[in-house]
């Protein structure tokens, strides 16, 4: 048997990068590449990079510093090692990457991954291609899984990209520049992929997009379908027990999405709905196109549709011009919503975005202090949310072996990790777990009577009004 060509893909940043990394590995599998965790032995190393904040972008260059040594020893042994920088840093910096890191052989932007086999051929001929022009054809057409072809087992949960890019242009954000304008995959392509995953044993799909609820894809009837309608269609696929979607924009929550939450038991009561700030002044400067009141109304309508809906958010502290008074409005919105969890970031100026050129940049020590206060408020809300689950029964989708021998870990409807003593044969099952203990990072449960449902949790988990 000839030795397989080894591929190492390292993914940074968002779930879409994780998905794209898998797709690149699928594409290269057709060329005989097999994934390895040991980058130093790989023939092909792909860094799928993130440009969202400065720290994320800098990680790429420090990783390339490490790889330089591996590449040198590979070449000393007469082995080839091809280095690819993909993702949003590739898109934003292009040629500059080759100047800063001459060991890099290929630079490829997120819309062009389907060109990889051709780019590899060029690199083999000694070229150093940079492919960051937004391709005219859709990468979605080119990265379709081969019809009826073998799919590598993915576990019981999977991501599916349904939409990519963003037309919102929040003043702090690079996404509209690195991922380009909004595009939605056609319904039939998405359905084919979800069916494929269901056949491979996947029980839960998360539909992903930078602005997923702005989805407006072509339906089989030739009309434009919304996310709500897509969710209704995905719910018809047998084998798929749970559906999630992320990330949503408050402006794009429409009636069809509310109806989907009202009607579909498969659709999990868990919504990542970034607000970024609680201050109307800051929201306007961010060009979020919604105020605090609009956001609260969207949350209220969601809770009307699904009373046990859990919310999570992203926050930015220290946006240019943010005063102590603005920041306090962010703190109060955290308590008002009662988030089940949230991510918080210090504002990081991104070259080329409007906010980077704004006056009144907030000093670093102020950002640090606000971040600590915000994280404390988020942690307090998260702990309160988890505490309300104690003594309730939650349905848990068992995903993989847990921390201790004999234990499995799965997720509650609200995305909380739940540890439970059960044999590995139960992976992929959804079991009712009585929550007996709340740990720092997960809940602990024991198997409840298998006929019980999680309806007891609904009233306990309703937060807010
Ligand atoms: N600085 C800090 N955080 C940012 N985010 C996006 N751009 C920036 C930036 N320039 C955060 C937002 C977004 C999340 C994915 O990253 O909160 O929702
Ligand atoms: Fe960035 Fe999200 Fe704003 Fe789009 S909606 S510009 S992805 S923060």
Coordinates of N, CA, C and O in Angstrom, one line a residue, residues 320-419:
X320 N -15.0 53.1 20.4 CA -14.6 54.6 20.5 C -15.8 55.4 21.0 O -16.9 55.3 20.5
X321 N -15.5 56.3 21.9 CA -16.5 57.2 22.5 C -17.3 56.6 23.6 O -18.2 57.3 24.1
X322 N -17.2 55.3 23.9 CA -18.0 54.7 24.9 C -17.7 55.4 26.3 O -16.5 55.3 26.7
X323 N -18.7 55.9 26.9 CA -18.5 56.6 28.2 C -18.9 55.6 29.3 O -19.5 54.5 29.0
X324 N -18.5 55.9 30.6 CA -18.9 55.1 31.7 C -20.5 54.9 31.7 O -21.0 53.8 32.0
X325 N -21.2 56.0 31.4 CA -22.6 55.9 31.4 C -23.1 54.9 30.3 O -24.0 54.1 30.5
X326 N -22.5 55.0 29.1 CA -22.9 54.0 28.0 C -22.6 52.6 28.5 O -23.4 51.7 28.3
X327 N -21.4 52.4 29.1 CA -21.1 51.1 29.6 C -22.1 50.5 30.6 O -22.4 49.3 30.5
X328 N -22.5 51.4 31.5 CA -23.5 50.9 32.5 C -24.8 50.4 31.8 O -25.4 49.5 32.3
X329 N -25.1 51.0 30.7 CA -26.3 50.5 29.9 C -26.1 49.1 29.4 O -27.0 48.3 29.3
X330 N -24.8 48.8 29.1 CA -24.5 47.4 28.7 C -24.7 46.5 29.9 O -25.3 45.4 29.8
X331 N -24.2 46.9 31.0 CA -24.4 46.1 32.2 C -25.8 45.9 32.5 O -26.2 44.7 32.9
X332 N -26.7 46.9 32.4 CA -28.1 46.7 32.8 C -28.8 45.8 31.8 O -29.7 45.0 32.1
X333 N -28.4 45.8 30.5 CA -29.1 45.0 29.5 C -28.8 43.5 29.8 O -29.6 42.6 29.6
X334 N -27.6 43.2 30.3 CA -27.2 41.8 30.7 C -28.2 41.3 31.7 O -28.8 40.2 31.6
X335 N -28.5 42.1 32.7 CA -29.4 41.7 33.8 C -30.8 41.7 33.3 O -31.6 40.8 33.7
X336 N -31.2 42.6 32.4 CA -32.5 42.7 31.9 C -32.9 41.4 31.1 O -34.0 40.9 31.2
X337 N -32.0 41.0 30.3 CA -32.2 39.8 29.5 C -32.0 38.5 30.3 O -32.8 37.5 30.1
X338 N -31.1 38.5 31.2 CA -30.8 37.3 31.9 C -30.2 36.2 31.0 O -30.7 35.1 30.8
X339 N -29.0 36.6 30.4 CA -28.4 35.7 29.4 C -28.0 34.4 30.0 O -27.5 34.3 31.2
X340 N -28.1 33.3 29.2 CA -27.6 32.0 29.6 C -26.1 31.9 29.5 O -25.4 31.0 30.0
X341 N -25.5 32.9 28.7 CA -24.1 32.9 28.5 C -23.8 34.0 27.5 O -24.7 34.5 26.8
X342 N -22.5 34.5 27.4 CA -22.2 35.5 26.4 C -20.7 35.6 26.2 O -20.0 35.2 27.1
X343 N -20.3 36.1 25.1 CA -18.9 36.3 24.8 C -18.7 37.9 24.9 O -19.5 38.6 24.4
X344 N -17.6 38.3 25.5 CA -17.3 39.7 25.6 C -15.9 40.0 25.1 O -15.0 39.2 25.4
X345 N -15.7 41.1 24.4 CA -14.4 41.4 23.8 C -14.1 42.8 24.0 O -15.0 43.7 24.0
X346 N -12.8 43.1 24.1 CA -12.4 44.5 24.1 C -12.4 45.0 22.6 O -11.9 44.2 21.7
X347 N -12.8 46.2 22.4 CA -12.8 46.7 21.0 C -11.4 46.7 20.5 O -10.4 47.1 21.1
X348 N -11.2 46.1 19.3 CA -9.9 46.0 18.6 C -10.0 46.7 17.2 O -10.8 46.3 16.4
X349 N -9.3 47.8 17.1 CA -9.4 48.5 15.8 C -8.9 47.7 14.6 O -7.8 47.1 14.7
X350 N -9.7 47.6 13.6 CA -9.4 46.7 12.4 C -9.1 47.6 11.3 O -9.9 48.5 10.9
X351 N -7.9 47.5 10.7 CA -7.5 48.4 9.5 C -8.6 48.4 8.5 O -9.1 47.3 8.1
X352 N -9.0 49.6 8.0 CA -9.9 49.7 6.9 C -11.4 49.8 7.4 O -12.2 50.1 6.5
X353 N -11.6 49.6 8.6 CA -13.0 49.8 9.1 C -13.2 51.2 9.6 O -12.3 51.8 10.1
X354 N -14.5 51.7 9.5 CA -14.7 53.1 9.9 C -14.3 53.4 11.4 O -13.8 54.5 11.7
X355 N -14.6 52.5 12.3 CA -14.4 52.8 13.7 C -12.9 52.9 14.0 O -12.6 53.6 15.0
X356 N -12.0 52.3 13.2 CA -10.6 52.4 13.5 C -10.1 53.9 13.4 O -9.1 54.2 14.0
X357 N -10.8 54.6 12.6 CA -10.4 56.0 12.3 C -11.2 57.0 13.2 O -11.0 58.2 13.1
X358 N -12.1 56.5 14.1 CA -12.9 57.4 14.9 C -12.0 58.0 16.0 O -11.1 57.4 16.5
X359 N -12.4 59.3 16.4 CA -11.7 59.9 17.5 C -12.2 59.2 18.8 O -13.0 58.3 18.8
X360 N -11.6 59.6 20.0 CA -12.0 59.1 21.3 C -11.8 57.6 21.4 O -12.7 56.9 21.9
X361 N -10.7 57.1 20.9 CA -10.4 55.7 21.2 C -10.3 55.5 22.7 O -9.7 56.4 23.4
X362 N -10.8 54.4 23.3 CA -10.8 54.3 24.7 C -9.5 53.7 25.2 O -9.0 52.7 24.5
X363 N -8.9 54.2 26.2 CA -7.6 53.7 26.6 C -7.7 52.2 27.1 O -8.7 51.8 27.7
X364 N -6.6 51.5 26.9 CA -6.5 50.1 27.2 C -6.9 49.7 28.7 O -7.7 48.8 28.9
X365 N -6.4 50.5 29.7 CA -6.8 50.1 31.1 C -8.3 50.3 31.3 O -8.8 49.5 32.1
X366 N -8.9 51.2 30.6 CA -10.4 51.4 30.8 C -11.1 50.2 30.2 O -12.0 49.6 30.8
X367 N -10.6 49.8 29.0 CA -11.2 48.6 28.4 C -11.0 47.4 29.3 O -12.0 46.6 29.5
X368 N -9.9 47.2 29.9 CA -9.6 46.0 30.7 C -10.6 46.0 31.9 O -11.2 45.0 32.3
X369 N -10.8 47.2 32.5 CA -11.6 47.3 33.7 C -13.1 47.0 33.3 O -13.8 46.3 34.0
X370 N -13.5 47.6 32.2 CA -14.9 47.3 31.8 C -15.1 45.9 31.4 O -16.2 45.3 31.8
X371 N -14.1 45.3 30.8 CA -14.3 43.9 30.4 C -14.5 43.0 31.6 O -15.3 42.1 31.7
X372 N -13.7 43.3 32.7 CA -13.8 42.5 33.9 C -15.1 42.6 34.5 O -15.8 41.6 35.0
X373 N -15.6 43.9 34.6 CA -17.0 44.1 35.2 C -18.1 43.4 34.3 O -19.0 42.8 34.9
X374 N -17.9 43.5 33.0 CA -19.0 42.9 32.2 C -18.9 41.3 32.3 O -19.9 40.7 32.5
X375 N -17.7 40.8 32.4 CA -17.6 39.3 32.5 C -18.2 38.9 33.8 O -18.8 37.8 33.9
X376 N -18.0 39.7 34.9 CA -18.6 39.3 36.2 C -20.1 39.3 36.1 O -20.8 38.3 36.6
X377 N -20.7 40.2 35.4 CA -22.1 40.3 35.2 C -22.7 39.1 34.4 O -23.7 38.5 34.7
X378 N -21.9 38.8 33.3 CA -22.3 37.6 32.5 C -22.2 36.3 33.3 O -23.1 35.5 33.3
X379 N -21.1 36.2 34.0 CA -20.9 35.0 34.8 C -22.1 34.8 35.8 O -22.6 33.7 36.1
X380 N -22.4 35.9 36.5 CA -23.5 35.9 37.5 C -24.8 35.4 36.8 O -25.5 34.6 37.3
X381 N -25.1 35.9 35.6 CA -26.3 35.5 34.9 C -26.3 34.1 34.5 O -27.3 33.4 34.6
X382 N -25.1 33.7 34.0 CA -25.0 32.3 33.6 C -25.2 31.3 34.8 O -25.8 30.3 34.6
X383 N -24.6 31.7 35.9 CA -24.7 30.8 37.1 C -26.2 30.8 37.5 O -26.7 29.7 37.9
X384 N -26.9 31.9 37.4 CA -28.3 31.9 37.8 C -29.1 31.0 36.9 O -30.0 30.3 37.3
X385 N -28.8 31.1 35.6 CA -29.5 30.3 34.6 C -29.3 28.8 34.9 O -30.2 28.0 34.9
X386 N -28.0 28.5 35.1 CA -27.7 27.1 35.4 C -28.4 26.6 36.7 O -28.9 25.5 36.8
X387 N -28.4 27.5 37.7 CA -29.0 27.1 39.0 C -30.4 26.8 38.9 O -31.0 25.9 39.5
X388 N -31.1 27.5 37.9 CA -32.5 27.2 37.8 C -32.8 25.8 37.2 O -33.9 25.3 37.2
X389 N -31.7 25.3 36.6 CA -31.9 23.9 36.0 C -31.8 22.8 37.0 O -32.2 21.7 36.8
X390 N -31.2 23.1 38.2 CA -31.1 22.1 39.2 C -32.4 21.5 39.6 O -33.4 22.3 39.8
X391 N -32.5 20.2 39.6 CA -33.8 19.6 40.0 C -34.8 19.4 38.8 O -35.8 18.8 39.0
X392 N -34.4 20.0 37.7 CA -35.3 19.8 36.5 C -34.8 18.6 35.7 O -33.7 18.1 35.9
X393 N -35.6 18.2 34.7 CA -35.2 17.1 33.8 C -35.0 17.8 32.4 O -35.9 18.4 31.9
X394 N -33.8 17.6 31.9 CA -33.5 18.1 30.6 C -33.2 17.0 29.6 O -32.5 16.0 29.9
X395 N -33.6 17.1 28.3 CA -33.2 16.2 27.3 C -31.8 16.4 26.9 O -31.4 17.5 26.6
X396 N -31.0 15.3 26.9 CA -29.6 15.5 26.6 C -29.2 14.6 25.4 O -29.5 13.4 25.4
X397 N -28.7 15.2 24.4 CA -28.2 14.5 23.2 C -26.7 14.0 23.6 O -25.8 14.9 23.7
X398 N -26.5 12.7 23.7 CA -25.2 12.2 24.1 C -24.3 12.2 23.0 O -24.5 11.7 21.9
X399 N -23.1 12.9 23.2 CA -22.2 13.2 22.1 C -20.9 12.4 22.1 O -20.5 11.9 21.1
X400 N -20.3 12.2 23.3 CA -19.0 11.5 23.3 C -18.7 11.1 24.7 O -19.4 11.5 25.7
X401 N -17.6 10.4 24.9 CA -17.1 10.0 26.3 C -16.9 11.3 27.1 O -16.4 12.3 26.6
X402 N -17.3 11.2 28.4 CA -17.2 12.3 29.3 C -15.8 12.4 30.0 O -14.8 11.8 29.5
X403 N -15.8 13.1 31.1 CA -14.5 13.4 31.8 C -14.0 12.1 32.5 O -12.8 11.8 32.5
X404 N -14.9 11.4 33.1 CA -14.5 10.2 33.9 C -14.9 8.9 33.1 O -15.8 8.9 32.3
X405 N -14.2 7.8 33.5 CA -14.5 6.5 32.9 C -16.0 6.2 33.1 O -16.5 6.5 34.2
X406 N -16.7 5.7 32.1 CA -18.1 5.3 32.3 C -19.1 6.5 32.1 O -20.3 6.3 32.2
X407 N -18.5 7.7 31.9 CA -19.3 8.9 31.8 C -19.4 9.3 30.3 O -18.5 9.2 29.6
X408 N -20.6 9.8 29.9 CA -20.8 10.4 28.6 C -21.1 11.9 28.8 O -21.6 12.3 29.9
X409 N -20.8 12.7 27.8 CA -21.1 14.1 27.9 C -22.0 14.4 26.7 O -21.8 13.9 25.6
X410 N -23.1 15.2 27.0 CA -24.0 15.6 25.9 C -24.4 17.0 26.1 O -23.8 17.7 27.0
X411 N -25.3 17.5 25.3 CA -25.8 18.9 25.5 C -27.2 18.9 25.8 O -28.0 18.2 25.2
X412 N -27.6 19.9 26.7 CA -29.0 20.1 26.9 C -29.6 20.9 25.8 O -28.8 21.4 24.9
X413 N -30.9 21.2 25.7 CA -31.4 22.0 24.7 C -30.8 23.4 24.7 O -30.7 24.1 23.7
X414 N -30.3 23.8 25.9 CA -29.8 25.2 26.0 C -28.2 25.2 25.8 O -27.6 26.1 26.3
X415 N -27.7 24.1 25.2 CA -26.3 24.0 24.9 C -25.4 23.8 26.1 O -24.2 23.8 26.0
X416 N -25.9 23.6 27.3 CA -25.1 23.3 28.4 C -24.5 21.9 28.3 O -25.3 20.9 28.0
X417 N -23.2 21.7 28.6 CA -22.7 20.3 28.6 C -23.2 19.6 29.9 O -23.3 20.2 30.9
X418 N -23.7 18.4 29.7 CA -24.2 17.6 30.8 C -23.4 16.3 30.9 O -23.3 15.5 29.9
X419 N -22.9 16.0 32.0 CA -22.1 14.7 32.3 C -23.1 13.7 32.9 O -23.8 14.1 33.8

